[in-house]
Amino acid sequence: MKYNFDQIIDRKGTNASKWEPQVLNQLFGEEDLLPFWVADMDFKVAQPIVDAIVKAAEHGIYGYSVRPEEYYKAIIDWTEKRFGWKIDKEWIDYTPGIVPAVNYAIQAFCMPGDNVVIQQPVYYPFSNAIKNNGCHVVSNDLVFDGEKYNMDFGDLESKLKDPKVTMMILCSPHNPVSRVWDLEDLKKVAHLCLENNVFLISDEIHNDLVYSGYKHTIFGLVGEEFLDNLMVCTAPSKTFNLAGMQSSNVIIPNPVHRQRFRRILEKNSIGGQNPLSIVSLIAAYTEGEEWLEQLLEYLEGNIKFIEEYLKENLPKAKMIKPQATYLAWIDFSGYESDSRKLEELMTKKAKVAMDAGTWFGEQGAGYMRLNFACPRELLKKGLDRIASVTNS
Ligand SMILES: Cc1ncc(COP(=O)(O)O)c(C=O)c1O
């Protein structure tokens, strides 16, 4: 089946956070913005997912639900087929999202007052989770080499050596700098965490959205010797545009750690799952691959479109070319170096909503994050708005 990613589907009035005027007003102080912020897509999902949900919806009874064998098999088969990692059913836990999973992990593996390492600029709910659970954020800042962001291993080593650091949260691929980490990078991270007794969480929510020329290594394949010190988070949410279905997969190979994590899930009564979320995950992982391949092609087209657009119309804006994710990290400091004024320029004048670079840590000053998972016509409309105010 050929999918049409150019189709513009009106999401207004569907309770979509990305488009709701009330949410836009609350976050950006304006209602009538063209939204390129929160990470979901303006594309319709794969037809088999719609069919599975419609079938379950038409049944008409939505009682307490249990995950069937096919649910686990779908996750196991997908993980092996796409990444080559064989996982056991026992290693998998359900959480209603990866942000909840990160919070539960901090509750399970850290004590209040501990330090947790992240690599800023990075997905900001990590910092919130750390602070909300009484721990402290320690950033091993990424370093920009003029083309891409890299890890600073000297700094990482010195930070992990501090006995107060008990956990590291890795974002792989990395949001917002859209970097696919090399196997060598991952090995170094794994070694340093193991040597220093720091538990490692690898948030791989974007791991299916990797572009040609790049290879993502799921952390479970970095080395057998690291499996006991690891929790990997995956999900169909970004890949198949199912964020609102709230299902994600927490994979913990070590049984002792798994028990600690499960104890926290029990304490928070996490277990049951929405029946539509169950069938959507199964349909996505078993019948969604064809859609995903077409999506990736379309998204690569959007990256090319942005590159060319910037070159021609916004030459002082510099995009870090995404290796993965549908998020473009763009340096607009050539137009406005003051971050607050830059944000105002985008919302009040251009009337577009993007995540401000500073949301990801002060390291993001001068940058904006543009979600390009939308029909090209919308993307052009947004870029036109930006060009019209930056070039005036
Ligand atoms: C790195 C990362 N982790 C987690 C999430 C959100 O996870 P969830 O919606 O499953 O809580 C996002 C969403 O953008 C993300 O980019």
Short mmCIF file of C-alpha atoms and ligand atoms in Angstrom, two decimals:
data_model
loop_
_atom_site.label_atom_id
_atom_site.label_comp_id
_atom_site.label_asym_id
_atom_site.label_seq_id
_atom_site.Cartn_x
_atom_site.Cartn_y
_atom_site.Cartn_z
CA MET A 1 0.00 0.00 0.00
CA LYS A 2 1.25 3.48 -0.86
CA TYR A 3 0.77 6.03 1.91
CA ASN A 4 0.25 9.71 1.23
CA PHE A 5 2.30 11.74 3.70
CA ASP A 6 1.49 14.93 1.78
CA GLN A 7 -2.11 14.77 2.92
CA ILE A 8 -2.96 17.60 5.29
CA ILE A 9 -5.24 16.38 8.04
CA ASP A 10 -6.86 18.99 10.26
CA ARG A 11 -6.04 18.13 13.87
CA LYS A 12 -7.75 21.18 15.36
CA GLY A 13 -10.61 20.24 17.63
CA THR A 14 -9.29 16.70 18.18
CA ASN A 15 -7.70 17.40 21.59
CA ALA A 16 -4.22 17.27 20.05
CA SER A 17 -1.83 18.96 22.50
CA LYS A 18 0.31 20.16 19.62
CA TRP A 19 -2.56 22.12 18.05
CA GLU A 20 -4.91 23.06 20.92
CA PRO A 21 -5.07 26.88 21.25
CA GLN A 22 -5.37 26.55 25.01
CA VAL A 23 -2.07 24.62 25.23
CA LEU A 24 -0.32 26.96 22.81
CA ASN A 25 -1.47 29.93 24.81
CA GLN A 26 -0.26 28.41 28.05
CA LEU A 27 3.18 27.53 26.69
CA PHE A 28 3.88 30.25 24.14
CA GLY A 29 1.51 33.06 25.15
CA GLU A 30 -0.18 32.96 21.73
CA GLU A 31 -3.03 30.89 20.31
CA ASP A 32 -2.84 31.13 16.54
CA LEU A 33 0.53 29.47 16.00
CA LEU A 34 1.56 26.93 13.41
CA PRO A 35 2.91 24.14 15.62
CA PHE A 36 6.27 22.41 15.12
CA TRP A 37 6.94 21.67 18.76
CA VAL A 38 5.96 18.55 20.74
CA ALA A 39 7.23 15.31 19.18
CA ASP A 40 4.28 13.71 17.48
CA MET A 41 3.53 13.61 13.77
CA ASP A 42 0.80 15.20 11.67
CA PHE A 43 0.51 11.98 9.64
CA LYS A 44 -2.18 9.35 9.77
CA VAL A 45 -0.90 6.05 11.19
CA ALA A 46 -0.47 2.81 9.24
CA GLN A 47 -3.78 1.34 8.03
CA PRO A 48 -3.40 -1.96 9.97
CA ILE A 49 -3.24 0.07 13.20
CA VAL A 50 -6.44 1.94 12.33
CA ASP A 51 -8.12 -1.36 11.44
CA ALA A 52 -7.07 -3.00 14.71
CA ILE A 53 -8.31 -0.05 16.78
CA VAL A 54 -11.60 0.20 14.87
CA LYS A 55 -12.20 -3.53 15.35
CA ALA A 56 -11.56 -3.30 19.08
CA ALA A 57 -13.62 -0.10 19.33
CA GLU A 58 -16.57 -1.65 17.53
CA HIS A 59 -16.64 -4.50 19.99
CA GLY A 60 -18.02 -1.93 22.36
CA ILE A 61 -16.74 -3.18 25.71
CA TYR A 62 -13.62 -1.59 27.13
CA GLY A 63 -13.07 -3.37 30.40
CA TYR A 64 -9.88 -4.20 32.27
CA SER A 65 -7.45 -5.75 29.87
CA VAL A 66 -4.51 -8.09 29.93
CA ARG A 67 -1.54 -8.19 27.60
CA PRO A 68 -1.75 -11.36 25.51
CA GLU A 69 1.22 -13.49 24.38
CA GLU A 70 1.11 -11.78 20.95
CA TYR A 71 1.85 -8.48 22.67
CA TYR A 72 5.18 -9.70 24.04
CA LYS A 73 5.93 -11.65 20.87
CA ALA A 74 5.41 -8.49 18.82
CA ILE A 75 7.97 -6.60 20.93
CA ILE A 76 10.44 -9.50 20.96
CA ASP A 77 10.21 -10.09 17.21
CA TRP A 78 10.51 -6.40 16.36
CA THR A 79 13.54 -5.96 18.61
CA GLU A 80 15.25 -8.93 16.96
CA LYS A 81 14.26 -8.11 13.41
CA ARG A 82 15.12 -4.41 13.45
CA PHE A 83 18.09 -4.45 15.84
CA GLY A 84 19.28 -8.03 16.12
CA TRP A 85 18.82 -8.21 19.90
CA LYS A 86 17.11 -11.32 21.28
CA ILE A 87 15.24 -10.52 24.46
CA ASP A 88 13.28 -12.72 26.86
CA LYS A 89 9.66 -12.06 27.65
CA GLU A 90 10.56 -11.89 31.37
CA TRP A 91 12.81 -8.91 30.73
CA ILE A 92 9.94 -6.74 29.50
CA ASP A 93 7.75 -4.46 31.58
CA TYR A 94 4.96 -2.19 30.44
CA THR A 95 4.88 1.46 31.46
CA PRO A 96 2.44 4.11 30.24
CA GLY A 97 5.28 6.07 28.61
CA ILE A 98 9.02 6.45 28.82
CA VAL A 99 8.91 9.58 30.93
CA PRO A 100 6.99 7.62 33.60
CA ALA A 101 9.55 4.79 33.18
CA VAL A 102 12.43 7.20 33.82
CA ASN A 103 10.68 8.51 36.94
CA TYR A 104 10.06 4.98 38.23
CA ALA A 105 13.66 4.04 37.52
CA ILE A 106 14.93 6.95 39.60
CA GLN A 107 12.60 5.86 42.41
CA ALA A 108 13.84 2.28 42.08
CA PHE A 109 17.59 2.77 41.68
CA CYS A 110 18.45 6.11 43.34
CA MET A 111 18.12 7.57 46.81
CA PRO A 112 16.98 11.17 47.30
CA GLY A 113 20.09 13.35 47.21
CA ASP A 114 21.88 11.20 44.61
CA ASN A 115 23.33 12.72 41.46
CA VAL A 116 22.16 11.61 38.03
CA VAL A 117 24.17 12.28 34.86
CA ILE A 118 22.52 13.46 31.64
CA GLN A 119 24.06 14.97 28.53
CA GLN A 120 22.71 18.43 27.84
CA PRO A 121 21.33 19.78 25.64
CA VAL A 122 18.89 16.92 26.13
CA TYR A 123 15.19 16.09 26.34
CA TYR A 124 14.16 18.28 29.28
CA PRO A 125 11.78 15.89 31.11
CA PHE A 126 14.93 14.02 32.22
CA SER A 127 15.92 16.98 34.42
CA ASN A 128 12.38 17.31 35.73
CA ALA A 129 12.26 13.61 36.63
CA ILE A 130 15.59 13.81 38.44
CA LYS A 131 14.62 16.91 40.42
CA ASN A 132 11.05 15.79 41.13
CA ASN A 133 12.44 12.67 42.78
CA GLY A 134 14.77 14.60 45.05
CA CYS A 135 17.97 13.97 43.08
CA HIS A 136 20.42 16.35 41.43
CA VAL A 137 21.17 16.89 37.75
CA VAL A 138 24.79 16.63 36.67
CA SER A 139 25.37 17.40 33.01
CA ASN A 140 28.12 15.90 30.93
CA ASP A 141 27.58 18.51 28.23
CA LEU A 142 27.78 17.42 24.62
CA VAL A 143 30.42 19.20 22.57
CA PHE A 144 29.71 20.62 19.12
CA ASP A 145 32.51 20.18 16.56
CA GLY A 146 31.00 22.48 13.94
CA GLU A 147 29.13 19.64 12.26
CA LYS A 148 27.80 17.31 14.91
CA TYR A 149 27.66 16.87 18.66
CA ASN A 150 30.04 14.48 20.44
CA MET A 151 30.45 13.15 23.94
CA ASP A 152 33.19 14.53 26.19
CA PHE A 153 34.58 11.33 27.73
CA GLY A 154 37.16 13.00 29.96
CA ASP A 155 34.42 15.03 31.60
CA LEU A 156 32.11 11.99 31.73
CA GLU A 157 34.74 9.91 33.50
CA SER A 158 35.39 12.54 36.13
CA LYS A 159 31.65 12.99 36.74
CA LEU A 160 30.88 9.26 36.97
CA LYS A 161 33.74 8.82 39.46
CA ASP A 162 31.89 10.88 42.03
CA PRO A 163 30.32 8.32 44.39
CA LYS A 164 27.22 10.51 44.65
CA VAL A 165 26.44 9.69 41.00
CA THR A 166 24.33 6.53 40.91
CA MET A 167 22.63 6.73 37.52
CA MET A 168 23.19 7.94 33.97
CA ILE A 169 20.37 8.55 31.50
CA LEU A 170 21.51 8.23 27.91
CA CYS A 171 19.40 9.45 25.01
CA SER A 172 20.11 7.20 22.04
CA PRO A 173 19.54 8.43 19.38
CA HIS A 174 19.85 11.81 20.97
CA ASN A 175 17.03 14.34 21.17
CA PRO A 176 17.38 17.27 20.32
CA VAL A 177 20.72 17.06 18.49
CA SER A 178 19.47 14.07 16.45
CA ARG A 179 22.70 12.12 16.73
CA VAL A 180 23.15 8.37 16.30
CA TRP A 181 25.87 7.27 18.72
CA ASP A 182 28.70 5.11 17.35
CA LEU A 183 29.26 1.69 18.85
CA GLU A 184 32.61 2.93 20.20
CA ASP A 185 30.88 5.78 22.05
CA LEU A 186 28.35 3.40 23.55
CA LYS A 187 31.10 1.01 24.65
CA LYS A 188 32.94 3.78 26.44
CA VAL A 189 29.75 4.88 28.20
CA ALA A 190 28.99 1.28 29.20
CA HIS A 191 32.52 0.71 30.57
CA LEU A 192 32.57 3.94 32.52
CA CYS A 193 29.16 3.25 34.07
CA LEU A 194 30.07 -0.32 35.00
CA GLU A 195 33.48 0.63 36.44
CA ASN A 196 31.91 3.32 38.59
CA ASN A 197 28.85 1.37 39.66
CA VAL A 198 26.49 3.76 37.89
CA PHE A 199 23.24 2.25 36.63
CA LEU A 200 22.58 3.04 32.98
CA ILE A 201 19.27 3.85 31.37
CA SER A 202 19.24 3.97 27.59
CA ASP A 203 16.19 5.85 26.34
CA GLU A 204 15.78 4.60 22.77
CA ILE A 205 12.33 5.97 21.99
CA HIS A 206 13.67 7.31 18.64
CA ASN A 207 15.64 4.20 17.69
CA ASP A 208 13.47 3.22 14.71
CA LEU A 209 13.75 6.66 13.13
CA VAL A 210 17.29 6.48 11.76
CA TYR A 211 18.28 7.79 8.31
CA SER A 212 20.28 6.20 5.54
CA GLY A 213 23.99 6.07 6.17
CA TYR A 214 23.62 5.66 9.95
CA LYS A 215 23.35 2.55 12.06
CA HIS A 216 21.80 2.55 15.48
CA THR A 217 23.08 -0.01 17.98
CA ILE A 218 20.54 -1.01 20.59
CA PHE A 219 22.31 -0.89 23.95
CA GLY A 220 21.66 -4.55 24.62
CA LEU A 221 24.17 -5.37 21.89
CA VAL A 222 26.99 -3.20 23.19
CA GLY A 223 28.38 -6.11 25.20
CA GLU A 224 27.12 -9.08 27.23
CA GLU A 225 29.12 -7.87 30.20
CA PHE A 226 26.98 -4.70 30.43
CA LEU A 227 23.55 -6.35 30.44
CA ASP A 228 23.39 -6.57 34.22
CA ASN A 229 23.80 -2.83 34.58
CA LEU A 230 21.23 -1.76 32.05
CA MET A 231 17.65 -0.71 31.42
CA VAL A 232 16.62 -0.07 27.80
CA CYS A 233 13.44 1.82 26.97
CA THR A 234 11.76 1.38 23.59
CA ALA A 235 8.26 2.15 22.33
CA PRO A 236 6.02 2.23 19.27
CA SER A 237 5.02 5.78 20.22
CA LYS A 238 7.42 7.91 18.14
CA THR A 239 7.92 5.30 15.42
CA PHE A 240 4.26 4.76 14.62
CA ASN A 241 2.75 8.03 15.89
CA LEU A 242 1.06 6.39 18.85
CA ALA A 243 2.22 8.67 21.67
CA GLY A 244 -1.34 9.15 22.93
CA MET A 245 -1.75 5.39 23.28
CA GLN A 246 0.81 5.52 26.09
CA SER A 247 2.58 2.23 25.89
CA SER A 248 6.28 1.68 26.19
CA ASN A 249 8.62 -1.21 26.79
CA VAL A 250 11.10 -1.31 29.63
CA ILE A 251 13.72 -4.02 29.16
CA ILE A 252 15.78 -4.98 32.21
CA PRO A 253 17.87 -8.15 31.77
CA ASN A 254 19.13 -8.34 35.39
CA PRO A 255 16.48 -10.08 37.58
CA VAL A 256 17.46 -8.26 40.77
CA HIS A 257 17.17 -4.85 39.15
CA ARG A 258 13.95 -5.94 37.48
CA GLN A 259 12.46 -6.82 40.85
CA ARG A 260 13.38 -3.42 42.23
CA PHE A 261 11.74 -1.73 39.26
CA ARG A 262 8.63 -3.92 39.53
CA ARG A 263 8.26 -3.07 43.20
CA ILE A 264 7.96 0.60 42.20
CA LEU A 265 5.44 -0.27 39.48
CA GLU A 266 3.41 -2.14 42.09
CA LYS A 267 3.59 0.77 44.51
CA ASN A 268 2.19 3.02 41.79
CA SER A 269 -0.40 0.48 40.61
CA ILE A 270 1.06 0.33 37.12
CA GLY A 271 0.08 -2.82 35.25
CA GLY A 272 -3.25 -2.63 33.52
CA GLN A 273 -3.34 -1.22 30.03
CA ASN A 274 -5.87 0.49 27.80
CA PRO A 275 -7.34 -2.17 25.43
CA LEU A 276 -6.87 0.06 22.37
CA SER A 277 -3.25 0.60 23.31
CA ILE A 278 -2.68 -3.17 23.42
CA VAL A 279 -4.03 -3.82 19.93
CA SER A 280 -2.31 -0.77 18.47
CA LEU A 281 1.10 -1.94 19.67
CA ILE A 282 0.57 -5.42 18.23
CA ALA A 283 -0.60 -4.07 14.87
CA ALA A 284 2.26 -1.55 14.70
CA TYR A 285 5.04 -4.05 15.36
CA THR A 286 3.59 -6.86 13.28
CA GLU A 287 2.10 -4.97 10.32
CA GLY A 288 3.53 -1.46 10.40
CA GLU A 289 6.94 -1.91 8.83
CA GLU A 290 5.91 -1.01 5.28
CA TRP A 291 4.43 2.28 6.52
CA LEU A 292 7.60 2.99 8.54
CA GLU A 293 9.87 2.50 5.52
CA GLN A 294 7.75 4.96 3.52
CA LEU A 295 7.69 7.39 6.43
CA LEU A 296 11.49 7.38 6.69
CA GLU A 297 11.77 8.16 3.00
CA TYR A 298 9.34 11.06 3.36
CA LEU A 299 11.15 12.42 6.41
CA GLU A 300 14.48 12.29 4.57
CA GLY A 301 12.78 14.32 1.84
CA ASN A 302 11.77 16.86 4.50
CA ILE A 303 15.35 17.10 5.77
CA LYS A 304 16.55 17.80 2.24
CA PHE A 305 13.77 20.34 1.83
CA ILE A 306 14.80 22.19 5.01
CA GLU A 307 18.47 22.14 4.01
CA GLU A 308 17.73 23.67 0.65
CA TYR A 309 15.21 26.11 2.04
CA LEU A 310 17.67 27.42 4.63
CA LYS A 311 20.44 27.74 2.08
CA GLU A 312 18.27 29.83 -0.20
CA ASN A 313 16.10 31.78 2.20
CA LEU A 314 17.65 31.72 5.65
CA PRO A 315 21.39 31.50 5.03
CA LYS A 316 22.34 32.50 8.56
CA ALA A 317 20.34 29.61 10.09
CA LYS A 318 22.35 26.42 10.55
CA MET A 319 20.71 23.04 10.89
CA ILE A 320 22.61 20.18 12.48
CA LYS A 321 21.76 17.54 9.89
CA PRO A 322 19.59 14.94 11.63
CA GLN A 323 21.02 11.42 11.66
CA ALA A 324 17.85 10.22 13.38
CA THR A 325 14.53 11.50 14.85
CA TYR A 326 12.17 13.94 13.13
CA LEU A 327 13.56 16.86 15.09
CA ALA A 328 15.82 19.45 13.52
CA TRP A 329 18.16 21.37 15.83
CA ILE A 330 18.66 24.73 14.18
CA ASP A 331 21.03 27.50 15.21
CA PHE A 332 19.24 30.81 14.64
CA SER A 333 21.74 32.91 16.56
CA GLY A 334 22.89 34.48 13.28
CA TYR A 335 19.54 36.25 13.28
CA GLU A 336 19.06 36.90 16.99
CA SER A 337 21.64 36.05 19.61
CA ASP A 338 19.45 36.82 22.62
CA SER A 339 17.49 33.61 23.32
CA ARG A 340 14.51 35.33 24.83
CA LYS A 341 14.21 37.70 21.89
CA LEU A 342 14.66 34.79 19.48
CA GLU A 343 11.78 32.92 21.11
CA GLU A 344 9.63 36.04 20.89
CA LEU A 345 10.53 36.53 17.26
CA MET A 346 9.32 33.00 16.47
CA THR A 347 6.10 33.09 18.47
CA LYS A 348 4.98 36.71 18.40
CA LYS A 349 6.14 37.65 14.90
CA ALA A 350 6.55 34.47 12.82
CA LYS A 351 3.64 32.82 14.65
CA VAL A 352 5.26 29.41 14.78
CA ALA A 353 5.60 27.21 17.86
CA MET A 354 8.92 25.39 18.25
CA ASP A 355 10.70 24.09 21.32
CA ALA A 356 13.16 26.77 22.44
CA GLY A 357 16.75 25.58 22.60
CA THR A 358 17.05 26.75 26.19
CA TRP A 359 14.33 24.32 27.28
CA PHE A 360 16.99 21.62 26.79
CA GLY A 361 19.48 23.37 29.06
CA GLU A 362 21.38 26.64 28.79
CA GLN A 363 23.60 24.87 26.21
CA GLY A 364 20.72 25.26 23.74
CA ALA A 365 20.88 29.08 23.68
CA GLY A 366 20.43 30.42 20.14
CA TYR A 367 18.84 27.19 18.91
CA MET A 368 15.26 26.15 18.19
CA ARG A 369 13.99 22.58 17.71
CA LEU A 370 11.79 22.15 14.67
CA ASN A 371 9.58 19.06 14.43
CA PHE A 372 9.48 18.28 10.71
CA ALA A 373 7.11 15.29 10.87
CA CYS A 374 4.40 17.03 8.89
CA PRO A 375 3.31 17.37 5.27
CA ARG A 376 5.89 19.34 3.27
CA GLU A 377 3.36 22.05 2.49
CA LEU A 378 2.96 22.79 6.21
CA LEU A 379 6.69 22.73 6.70
CA LYS A 380 7.12 25.25 3.90
CA LYS A 381 4.42 27.45 5.39
CA GLY A 382 6.26 27.48 8.72
CA LEU A 383 9.63 28.20 7.15
CA ASP A 384 8.08 30.97 5.02
CA ARG A 385 6.77 32.58 8.18
CA ILE A 386 10.21 32.41 9.79
CA ALA A 387 11.93 33.75 6.67
CA SER A 388 9.51 36.64 6.44
CA VAL A 389 10.38 37.95 9.89
CA THR A 390 14.10 37.20 9.99
CA ASN A 391 14.78 38.81 6.64
CA SER A 392 12.70 41.91 7.18
C1 LIG B 1 14.03 11.08 24.36
C2 LIG B 1 12.58 11.02 24.68
N1 LIG B 1 12.15 10.24 25.69
C3 LIG B 1 10.83 10.16 26.01
C4 LIG B 1 9.89 10.88 25.31
C5 LIG B 1 8.44 10.80 25.68
O1 LIG B 1 8.12 9.59 26.14
P1 LIG B 1 6.63 9.20 26.58
O2 LIG B 1 5.68 10.03 25.80
O3 LIG B 1 6.57 7.76 26.23
O4 LIG B 1 6.57 9.45 28.04
C6 LIG B 1 10.29 11.69 24.24
C7 LIG B 1 9.30 12.48 23.51
O5 LIG B 1 9.61 13.35 22.77
C8 LIG B 1 11.66 11.75 23.93
O6 LIG B 1 12.10 12.51 22.92
#
